[in-house]
CSV table of C-alpha atoms in Angstrom, one decimal:
chain,number,residue,atom,x,y,z
W,13,MET,CA,87.5,58.8,85.4
W,14,ILE,CA,86.5,55.7,87.2
W,15,PHE,CA,89.3,53.1,88.7
W,16,LYS,CA,89.0,49.5,87.0
W,17,LEU,CA,90.2,46.1,87.7
W,18,HIS,CA,93.3,45.1,85.6
W,19,ASP,CA,93.9,41.8,87.6
W,20,GLU,CA,92.2,39.1,88.1
W,21,ARG,CA,90.3,39.3,91.1
W,22,THR,CA,86.8,38.5,91.4
W,23,MET,CA,84.5,42.2,90.6
W,24,VAL,CA,82.7,42.6,93.5
W,25,MET,CA,79.0,42.6,92.2
W,26,ARG,CA,75.8,42.6,93.8
W,27,CYS,CA,72.0,43.9,93.3
W,28,VAL,CA,70.8,46.7,95.3
W,29,SER,CA,67.3,48.2,95.8
W,30,VAL,CA,67.3,51.7,94.5
W,31,SER,CA,65.7,52.8,97.6
W,32,ASN,CA,68.9,52.4,99.2
W,33,LEU,CA,71.4,53.7,96.2
W,34,LYS,CA,73.5,56.3,97.9
W,35,PRO,CA,75.0,59.2,95.7
W,36,GLY,CA,78.4,57.9,94.7
W,37,ASP,CA,77.7,54.4,93.9
W,38,VAL,CA,79.0,53.1,90.5
W,39,LEU,CA,77.1,51.1,88.5
W,40,GLU,CA,78.0,47.7,87.3
W,41,GLU,CA,75.3,47.2,84.7
W,42,SER,CA,73.5,50.0,82.6
W,43,VAL,CA,70.0,50.3,83.3
W,44,LEU,CA,67.7,50.3,80.8
W,45,ASP,CA,63.6,51.1,80.5
W,46,ASN,CA,60.6,49.3,79.2
W,47,LYS,CA,61.6,49.5,76.0
W,48,GLY,CA,65.4,48.5,75.8
W,49,ARG,CA,67.0,51.9,75.4
W,50,PRO,CA,69.6,52.4,78.2
W,51,LEU,CA,68.5,55.4,81.2
W,52,LEU,CA,71.7,55.2,82.8
W,53,THR,CA,75.3,53.4,81.0
W,54,LYS,CA,77.6,51.1,82.9
W,55,GLY,CA,80.3,53.0,85.2
W,56,ASN,CA,78.5,55.5,86.0
W,57,ILE,CA,78.7,57.6,89.4
W,58,LEU,CA,75.5,57.7,90.8
W,59,THR,CA,74.3,61.6,92.0
W,60,GLN,CA,71.0,62.1,94.1
W,61,ARG,CA,69.3,63.6,90.9
W,62,HIS,CA,70.4,60.0,89.1
W,63,ILE,CA,68.5,58.0,91.7
W,64,GLU,CA,66.0,60.4,91.4
W,65,TYR,CA,66.1,59.5,87.9
W,66,LEU,CA,65.6,56.3,88.1
W,67,ARG,CA,62.3,56.4,91.0
W,68,LYS,CA,60.7,58.3,88.3
W,69,TYR,CA,60.8,55.4,85.4
W,70,ARG,CA,60.4,53.6,88.6
W,71,ILE,CA,63.3,51.3,88.2
W,72,GLU,CA,62.9,49.0,91.6
W,73,SER,CA,66.6,47.6,91.7
W,74,VAL,CA,70.7,47.9,89.5
W,75,TYR,CA,73.4,46.3,90.2
W,76,LEU,CA,76.4,47.8,91.5
W,77,ASP,CA,80.1,47.6,91.3
W,78,GLU,CA,80.8,47.5,95.3
W,79,GLN,CA,84.7,47.6,94.3
W,80,ASN,CA,84.3,51.0,92.8
W,81,SER,CA,81.8,52.7,95.0
W,82,PRO,CA,84.4,54.6,97.1
W,83,LEU,CA,81.9,57.0,98.7
W,84,ARG,CA,79.6,53.7,100.0
W,85,GLU,CA,83.1,52.3,101.7
W,86,GLU,CA,84.1,55.3,102.9
W,87,SER,CA,80.6,56.3,104.7
W,88,SER,CA,80.7,52.7,106.2
W,89,ILE,CA,84.0,53.6,107.6
W,90,CYS,CA,82.5,56.7,110.1
W,91,ARG,CA,80.0,54.2,110.6
W,92,ARG,CA,81.3,50.9,112.6
W,93,PRO,CA,85.0,52.8,113.6
W,94,CYS,CA,86.2,50.1,115.7
W,95,GLU,CA,84.5,47.2,112.6
W,96,LYS,CA,86.5,48.3,110.2
W,97,ALA,CA,89.4,49.7,111.8
W,98,MET,CA,90.2,46.4,112.8
W,99,GLY,CA,89.8,45.3,108.4
W,100,ILE,CA,92.3,47.6,107.8
W,101,LEU,CA,95.1,46.1,110.5
W,102,HIS,CA,95.3,42.8,109.4
W,103,GLU,CA,96.0,44.1,105.4
W,104,SER,CA,98.8,44.2,103.9
W,105,ALA,CA,99.9,47.5,103.9
W,106,TYR,CA,99.5,47.9,107.6
W,107,LEU,CA,101.3,44.5,108.2
W,108,ASP,CA,104.0,46.2,109.9
W,109,LEU,CA,102.1,47.9,112.6
W,110,PRO,CA,101.5,46.6,116.1
W,111,TYR,CA,98.2,46.6,117.4
W,112,SER,CA,97.2,49.8,119.5
W,113,SER,CA,94.5,52.1,119.8
W,114,GLU,CA,96.6,54.8,118.8
W,115,ASN,CA,97.3,53.2,115.6
W,116,VAL,CA,94.1,52.2,114.4
W,117,GLU,CA,92.8,55.8,115.3
W,118,ILE,CA,95.9,56.7,112.5
W,119,LEU,CA,95.3,54.4,110.1
W,120,LEU,CA,91.6,55.1,110.5
W,121,THR,CA,91.3,58.4,109.4
W,122,GLN,CA,94.3,57.6,107.0
W,123,ARG,CA,91.6,55.8,105.7
W,124,ILE,CA,89.2,57.8,105.6
W,125,CYS,CA,91.3,61.1,103.9
W,126,ASP,CA,93.1,59.4,101.5
W,127,ALA,CA,89.5,57.8,100.3
W,128,THR,CA,87.9,61.4,100.5
W,129,ILE,CA,91.3,62.8,98.5
W,130,ALA,CA,90.4,59.6,95.2
W,131,ILE,CA,86.5,60.5,95.4
W,132,LEU,CA,87.5,64.9,95.0
W,133,ARG,CA,89.4,63.5,92.6
W,134,GLU,CA,86.2,61.3,90.4
W,135,MET,CA,84.2,64.3,91.3
W,136,ALA,CA,86.4,67.3,90.0
W,137,ASN,CA,87.6,64.9,86.8
W,138,ASN,CA,83.8,64.1,85.4
W,139,LEU,CA,83.1,67.5,86.3
W,140,ILE,CA,86.2,69.0,84.0
W,141,GLN,CA,84.9,65.9,81.8
W,142,VAL,CA,81.4,66.6,80.9
W,143,SER,CA,80.4,70.0,82.0
W,144,ILE,CA,83.5,72.6,80.0
W,145,PRO,CA,83.4,70.2,76.2
W,146,GLN,CA,83.4,74.6,74.7
W,147,LYS,CA,87.0,75.1,74.6
W,148,ARG,CA,89.7,72.1,75.6
W,149,ASP,CA,92.5,74.2,76.2
W,150,TYR,CA,90.0,75.5,79.6
W,151,THR,CA,89.8,71.7,80.3
W,152,ARG,CA,93.3,71.5,80.1
W,153,GLN,CA,94.0,74.4,82.8
W,154,VAL,CA,91.3,74.1,85.0
W,155,GLY,CA,92.3,70.4,85.1
W,156,GLN,CA,95.8,71.2,85.5
W,157,ILE,CA,94.7,73.4,88.6
W,158,VAL,CA,91.9,71.3,90.3
W,159,GLU,CA,95.2,68.8,90.5
W,160,GLU,CA,97.4,71.3,92.0
W,161,ILE,CA,94.9,71.9,95.0
W,162,ILE,CA,93.6,67.7,95.4
W,163,ASP,CA,97.8,66.9,95.6
W,164,GLU,CA,98.6,69.7,97.9
W,165,LEU,CA,95.3,68.7,100.2
W,166,SER,CA,96.8,65.8,100.5
W,167,GLN,CA,100.0,67.1,102.7
W,168,PRO,CA,100.6,66.6,106.2
W,169,HIS,CA,100.4,70.4,106.5
W,170,CYS,CA,96.9,70.8,104.6
W,171,ARG,CA,95.4,67.7,107.6
W,172,ASN,CA,93.2,70.3,109.3
W,173,SER,CA,91.8,71.6,106.3
W,174,LEU,CA,91.1,68.1,104.7
W,175,SER,CA,89.9,67.1,108.0
W,176,PHE,CA,87.0,70.2,107.5
W,177,LEU,CA,86.5,68.9,104.2
W,178,ILE,CA,85.6,64.9,105.5
W,179,GLN,CA,83.5,66.6,108.3
W,180,LEU,CA,81.5,68.7,105.9
W,181,LYS,CA,81.2,65.6,103.2
W,182,ASN,CA,79.7,63.1,106.6
W,183,TYR,CA,77.5,66.2,107.9
W,184,ASP,CA,75.9,67.2,104.0
W,185,PHE,CA,76.7,65.2,100.8
W,186,TYR,CA,74.7,68.1,98.6
W,187,THR,CA,77.0,71.0,100.2
W,188,TYR,CA,79.9,69.0,99.7
W,189,THR,CA,79.2,68.8,96.0
W,190,HIS,CA,77.9,71.6,95.5
W,191,SER,CA,81.1,72.8,96.7
W,192,VAL,CA,83.1,70.4,94.5
W,193,ASN,CA,80.9,72.6,91.2
W,194,VAL,CA,81.5,75.6,92.4
W,195,MET,CA,85.5,74.6,92.5
W,196,ILE,CA,85.3,74.5,89.2
W,197,LEU,CA,82.6,76.5,87.6
W,198,SER,CA,84.7,79.4,90.1
W,199,MET,CA,87.5,79.0,88.0
W,200,VAL,CA,85.9,78.3,84.3
W,201,ALA,CA,84.3,82.1,84.9
W,202,GLY,CA,87.8,83.2,86.5
W,203,ILE,CA,89.9,82.0,83.0
W,204,PRO,CA,87.9,84.8,80.6
W,205,LEU,CA,88.4,87.7,82.9
W,206,GLY,CA,92.4,87.5,83.3
W,207,LEU,CA,93.1,85.4,86.1
W,208,ASN,CA,96.9,84.0,86.0
W,209,ASN,CA,97.5,80.3,87.2
W,210,ASN,CA,98.0,81.2,90.8
W,211,SER,CA,94.2,83.2,90.9
W,212,LEU,CA,92.3,80.7,89.5
W,213,LYS,CA,94.1,78.1,92.3
W,214,SER,CA,93.7,80.7,95.4
W,215,LEU,CA,89.7,80.8,93.7
W,216,GLY,CA,89.7,77.6,93.6
W,217,ILE,CA,90.3,76.9,96.8
W,218,GLY,CA,88.2,79.5,98.2
W,219,ALA,CA,85.3,77.9,96.1
W,220,LEU,CA,86.3,74.3,97.6
W,221,PHE,CA,85.4,75.5,100.9
W,222,HIS,CA,83.1,78.6,100.4
W,223,ASP,CA,79.9,77.1,102.4
W,224,ILE,CA,82.5,75.1,105.1
W,225,GLY,CA,80.3,77.1,107.8
W,226,LYS,CA,77.2,75.2,107.2
W,227,MET,CA,78.5,72.7,109.3
W,228,SER,CA,77.4,75.0,111.6
W,229,VAL,CA,73.8,74.9,110.7
W,230,PRO,CA,71.1,72.5,112.0
W,231,ILE,CA,70.5,69.8,109.5
W,232,GLN,CA,67.4,70.0,109.3
W,233,ILE,CA,67.7,73.7,108.6
W,234,LEU,CA,69.5,72.4,105.4
W,235,ASN,CA,67.7,69.9,104.1
W,236,LYS,CA,64.4,71.7,105.4
W,237,ARG,CA,61.6,70.9,102.4
W,238,LYS,CA,59.2,73.6,103.9
W,239,GLN,CA,60.2,77.4,103.4
W,240,LEU,CA,62.4,78.6,106.2
W,241,ASN,CA,61.1,80.7,108.8
W,242,ALA,CA,63.3,83.9,110.0
W,243,GLU,CA,65.2,82.4,112.3
W,244,GLU,CA,65.8,79.5,110.4
W,245,ILE,CA,67.4,82.4,107.7
W,246,THR,CA,69.2,84.1,110.1
W,247,GLN,CA,70.9,80.6,111.4
W,248,VAL,CA,71.8,80.0,107.5
W,249,LYS,CA,73.4,83.8,107.0
W,250,MET,CA,75.2,82.9,109.3
W,251,HIS,CA,77.6,80.4,107.9
W,252,SER,CA,79.8,82.2,105.6
W,253,LEU,CA,81.2,84.6,108.9
W,254,LYS,CA,81.4,80.9,111.2
W,255,GLY,CA,83.2,79.4,108.0
W,256,TYR,CA,85.7,81.9,108.0
W,257,TYR,CA,86.6,81.7,111.5
W,258,ARG,CA,87.0,78.7,111.1
W,259,MET,CA,89.5,79.0,107.9
W,260,LYS,CA,90.5,81.8,109.5
W,261,GLU,CA,93.9,80.7,110.6
W,262,ASP,CA,94.3,77.9,108.5
W,263,GLY,CA,97.3,78.4,106.0
W,264,PHE,CA,96.2,76.5,103.5
W,265,LEU,CA,94.4,79.4,102.1
W,266,ASP,CA,95.3,82.4,101.4
W,267,GLN,CA,93.9,85.6,101.8
W,268,ASN,CA,92.3,85.9,98.3
W,269,GLY,CA,91.0,82.1,99.8
W,270,LYS,CA,89.7,83.6,102.3
W,271,ALA,CA,87.7,86.8,100.9
W,272,VAL,CA,85.5,84.2,99.1
W,273,ILE,CA,84.3,82.3,102.3
W,274,LEU,CA,83.6,85.6,104.1
W,275,GLN,CA,81.9,87.3,101.1
W,276,HIS,CA,80.0,85.0,98.6
W,277,HIS,CA,77.0,86.0,100.1
W,278,GLU,CA,77.7,90.1,99.0
W,279,LYS,CA,75.9,91.5,96.7
W,280,VAL,CA,77.2,94.8,94.5
W,281,ASP,CA,73.6,96.4,95.7
W,282,GLY,CA,74.9,96.8,99.1
W,283,THR,CA,72.0,94.0,100.4
W,284,GLY,CA,73.9,91.5,101.2
W,285,TYR,CA,75.5,89.3,103.7
W,286,PRO,CA,77.5,89.4,105.8
W,287,ASN,CA,78.8,92.9,106.3
W,288,LYS,CA,76.8,94.6,103.1
W,289,ARG,CA,79.2,95.6,101.1
W,290,LYS,CA,78.9,97.4,98.3
W,291,GLY,CA,80.5,97.4,94.7
W,292,LYS,CA,84.3,97.2,94.4
W,293,ASP,CA,84.5,97.2,98.6
W,294,ILE,CA,83.4,93.2,97.4
W,295,HIS,CA,86.3,91.5,96.5
W,296,GLU,CA,86.5,90.0,92.7
W,297,PHE,CA,87.2,86.0,93.5
W,298,ALA,CA,83.7,86.9,96.2
W,299,LYS,CA,81.9,88.4,92.9
W,300,ILE,CA,82.8,85.3,90.3
W,301,ALA,CA,82.0,82.7,93.3
W,302,ALA,CA,79.3,84.1,93.6
W,303,VAL,CA,77.4,83.9,90.1
W,304,ALA,CA,78.9,80.2,90.5
W,305,ASP,CA,77.5,79.2,93.7
W,306,ILE,CA,73.8,80.5,92.0
W,307,TYR,CA,74.4,78.6,89.1
W,308,ASP,CA,74.7,75.4,90.8
W,309,ALA,CA,72.3,75.5,93.4
W,310,LEU,CA,69.6,76.3,90.9
W,311,THR,CA,70.3,73.7,88.5
W,312,SER,CA,70.8,70.6,91.4
W,313,GLU,CA,67.6,69.1,93.0
W,314,ARG,CA,67.2,70.2,96.3
W,315,PRO,CA,64.3,68.8,99.0
W,316,HIS,CA,62.7,72.5,98.7
W,317,ARG,CA,62.7,72.4,94.6
W,318,ASN,CA,63.0,70.9,91.8
W,319,HIS,CA,66.0,72.1,90.2
W,320,TRP,CA,66.0,74.6,86.8
W,321,ALA,CA,67.2,74.2,83.6
W,322,PRO,CA,71.0,75.1,83.1
W,323,SER,CA,68.8,78.0,80.4
W,324,GLU,CA,66.5,79.2,83.0
W,325,ALA,CA,69.2,79.3,86.0
W,326,LEU,CA,71.9,81.4,83.3
W,327,GLU,CA,68.4,83.8,82.6
W,328,TYR,CA,67.8,84.1,86.5
W,329,ILE,CA,71.2,84.8,86.7
W,330,TYR,CA,71.2,87.8,83.8
W,331,SER,CA,67.9,89.2,85.6
W,332,ILE,CA,70.1,89.8,88.6
W,333,ALA,CA,73.0,91.0,87.1
W,334,GLY,CA,74.2,94.5,88.2
W,335,SER,CA,72.0,94.8,91.4
W,336,HIS,CA,73.4,91.2,92.8
W,337,LEU,CA,76.2,89.9,90.9
W,338,GLU,CA,78.7,91.6,88.4
W,339,VAL,CA,77.9,92.4,85.4
W,340,ASP,CA,80.5,91.5,83.0
W,341,ILE,CA,81.6,88.7,85.5
W,342,VAL,CA,78.0,86.8,84.9
W,343,THR,CA,78.3,87.5,81.3
W,344,LYS,CA,81.5,86.0,80.2
W,345,PHE,CA,80.3,83.5,82.8
W,346,ALA,CA,77.7,82.5,80.6
W,347,ARG,CA,80.1,82.0,77.3
W,348,SER,CA,82.1,80.0,79.1
W,349,ILE,CA,80.2,77.6,80.3
W,350,ALA,CA,78.5,74.5,78.5
W,351,PRO,CA,74.9,74.4,79.9
W,352,TYR,CA,74.2,71.2,78.2
W,353,PRO,CA,77.6,68.8,78.2
W,354,LEU,CA,77.8,66.6,75.6
W,355,GLY,CA,76.1,62.7,76.3
W,356,SER,CA,73.1,64.9,78.3
W,357,PHE,CA,69.6,63.1,78.2
W,358,VAL,CA,67.6,66.6,77.4
W,359,GLN,CA,63.7,67.4,77.0
W,360,CYS,CA,62.5,70.4,74.5
W,361,SER,CA,59.0,72.4,74.5
W,362,ASN,CA,57.8,70.0,72.1
W,363,GLY,CA,57.9,67.0,74.3
W,364,MET,CA,60.9,65.5,72.5
W,365,LYS,CA,63.8,63.5,74.1
W,366,GLY,CA,67.3,63.7,72.6
W,367,TYR,CA,71.1,63.6,73.9
W,368,VAL,CA,73.6,66.2,73.7
W,369,VAL,CA,75.8,65.4,70.4
W,370,ASP,CA,77.7,68.8,69.3
W,371,ASN,CA,77.8,72.2,70.9
W,372,ILE,CA,81.0,73.6,70.1
W,373,ILE,CA,79.1,75.8,67.9
W,374,ASN,CA,76.4,77.3,70.1
W,375,PRO,CA,76.2,75.4,73.8
W,376,HIS,CA,73.1,77.5,74.3
W,377,ARG,CA,72.0,75.9,71.6
W,378,PRO,CA,73.4,72.0,71.6
W,379,VAL,CA,72.8,69.5,68.6
W,380,LEU,CA,70.8,66.6,69.5
W,381,GLN,CA,70.8,62.8,68.5
W,382,VAL,CA,66.7,62.1,68.4
W,383,GLY,CA,66.7,58.7,67.5
W,384,LYS,CA,68.4,58.2,63.7
W,385,ASN,CA,68.0,62.1,63.7
W,386,ARG,CA,70.4,65.4,64.5
W,387,ILE,CA,68.5,67.7,65.3
W,388,ASP,CA,70.1,71.4,65.4
W,389,LEU,CA,68.3,74.0,67.6
W,390,ASN,CA,70.5,76.6,66.0
W,391,THR,CA,68.0,76.5,63.0
W,392,LYS,CA,65.5,75.3,65.0
W,393,PHE,CA,64.3,78.0,66.8
W,394,ASN,CA,60.9,77.5,68.4
W,395,ILE,CA,62.7,74.6,69.9
W,396,THR,CA,64.1,75.5,73.3
W,397,ILE,CA,65.6,72.5,75.9
W,398,THR,CA,63.4,72.8,78.8
W,399,ASP,CA,64.7,69.9,81.1
W,400,ILE,CA,67.7,67.6,81.2
W,401,MET,CA,66.4,64.5,82.6
W,402,PHE,CA,70.3,63.5,82.8
């Protein structure tokens, strides 16, 4: 969902070099390749993967909708707090407040919190729309619960939890977006496991905060392009324990949600961390989040490696079911997600490229629109999807 202006104000738009793009920027004009075909369409909220895609096709600049790029606006607030806070004080909504350094801080905090809630809702809505079209009832159920989680985050008693989430977004945007993905995917996996709405909400909240402890890991380690050494791996492995202690006294999470933070890297064979729990000693919600965590991490672009195709990620997850992951959860997860969302532009093993136009019958073998032709991969078993271009 992208918010558009419906009054007579002029749309704020400017040309921006691709090298200066940031995740969260909103396209005001579609981007075309040298043959006039659309690479990205107007209204797209850019991700890091989109930006890399534009670089790959040697696109030099794009037009952005500055009015609807909350991420860029909010990040600039954080970079220049005094300047932005003074601007906030002059907005009509706040004219009734007298100037003071305390009021500046209150207004600034409220503005950042509001922007973060808006960003979270935007990301979640987009994920719900494109990532699970296989079952519409899943979409409605998960969407409702996500809205409940986001609405609760905006309440005063949850301000501490929201503050942690804002800190995470400002510290490492990938981890923030990954956390939202894992929240959605975890709940999608939880539905066929028979979890009721209260349990799904608890699972979703735990998944949203599962990597909050990564704020304790030096950013140069999180974004290191080379393989981590033993000491760096040890620091990374501390994130689940540190995240648990960070959120331990927070009333927003119940014990089930906190178990997700602490145990999502435990493995059913006892070789995980931080406590080497085995089998039934690992909380079911943590087992669910573990599957979602691995799937999203593998299918995302990272500094040290390229993203995997969804099919490759699922094959890997199947390969570690029974040793690292719970078999039943893996099976139901694979059946519930749509690895090739509607509208995805994919590349096939024979070099063919096309848009996914139908994935209801078999999400893993969708129907593609290739030029004027429709190709049903259910009937073309010698063709496989090798990559999602966007």
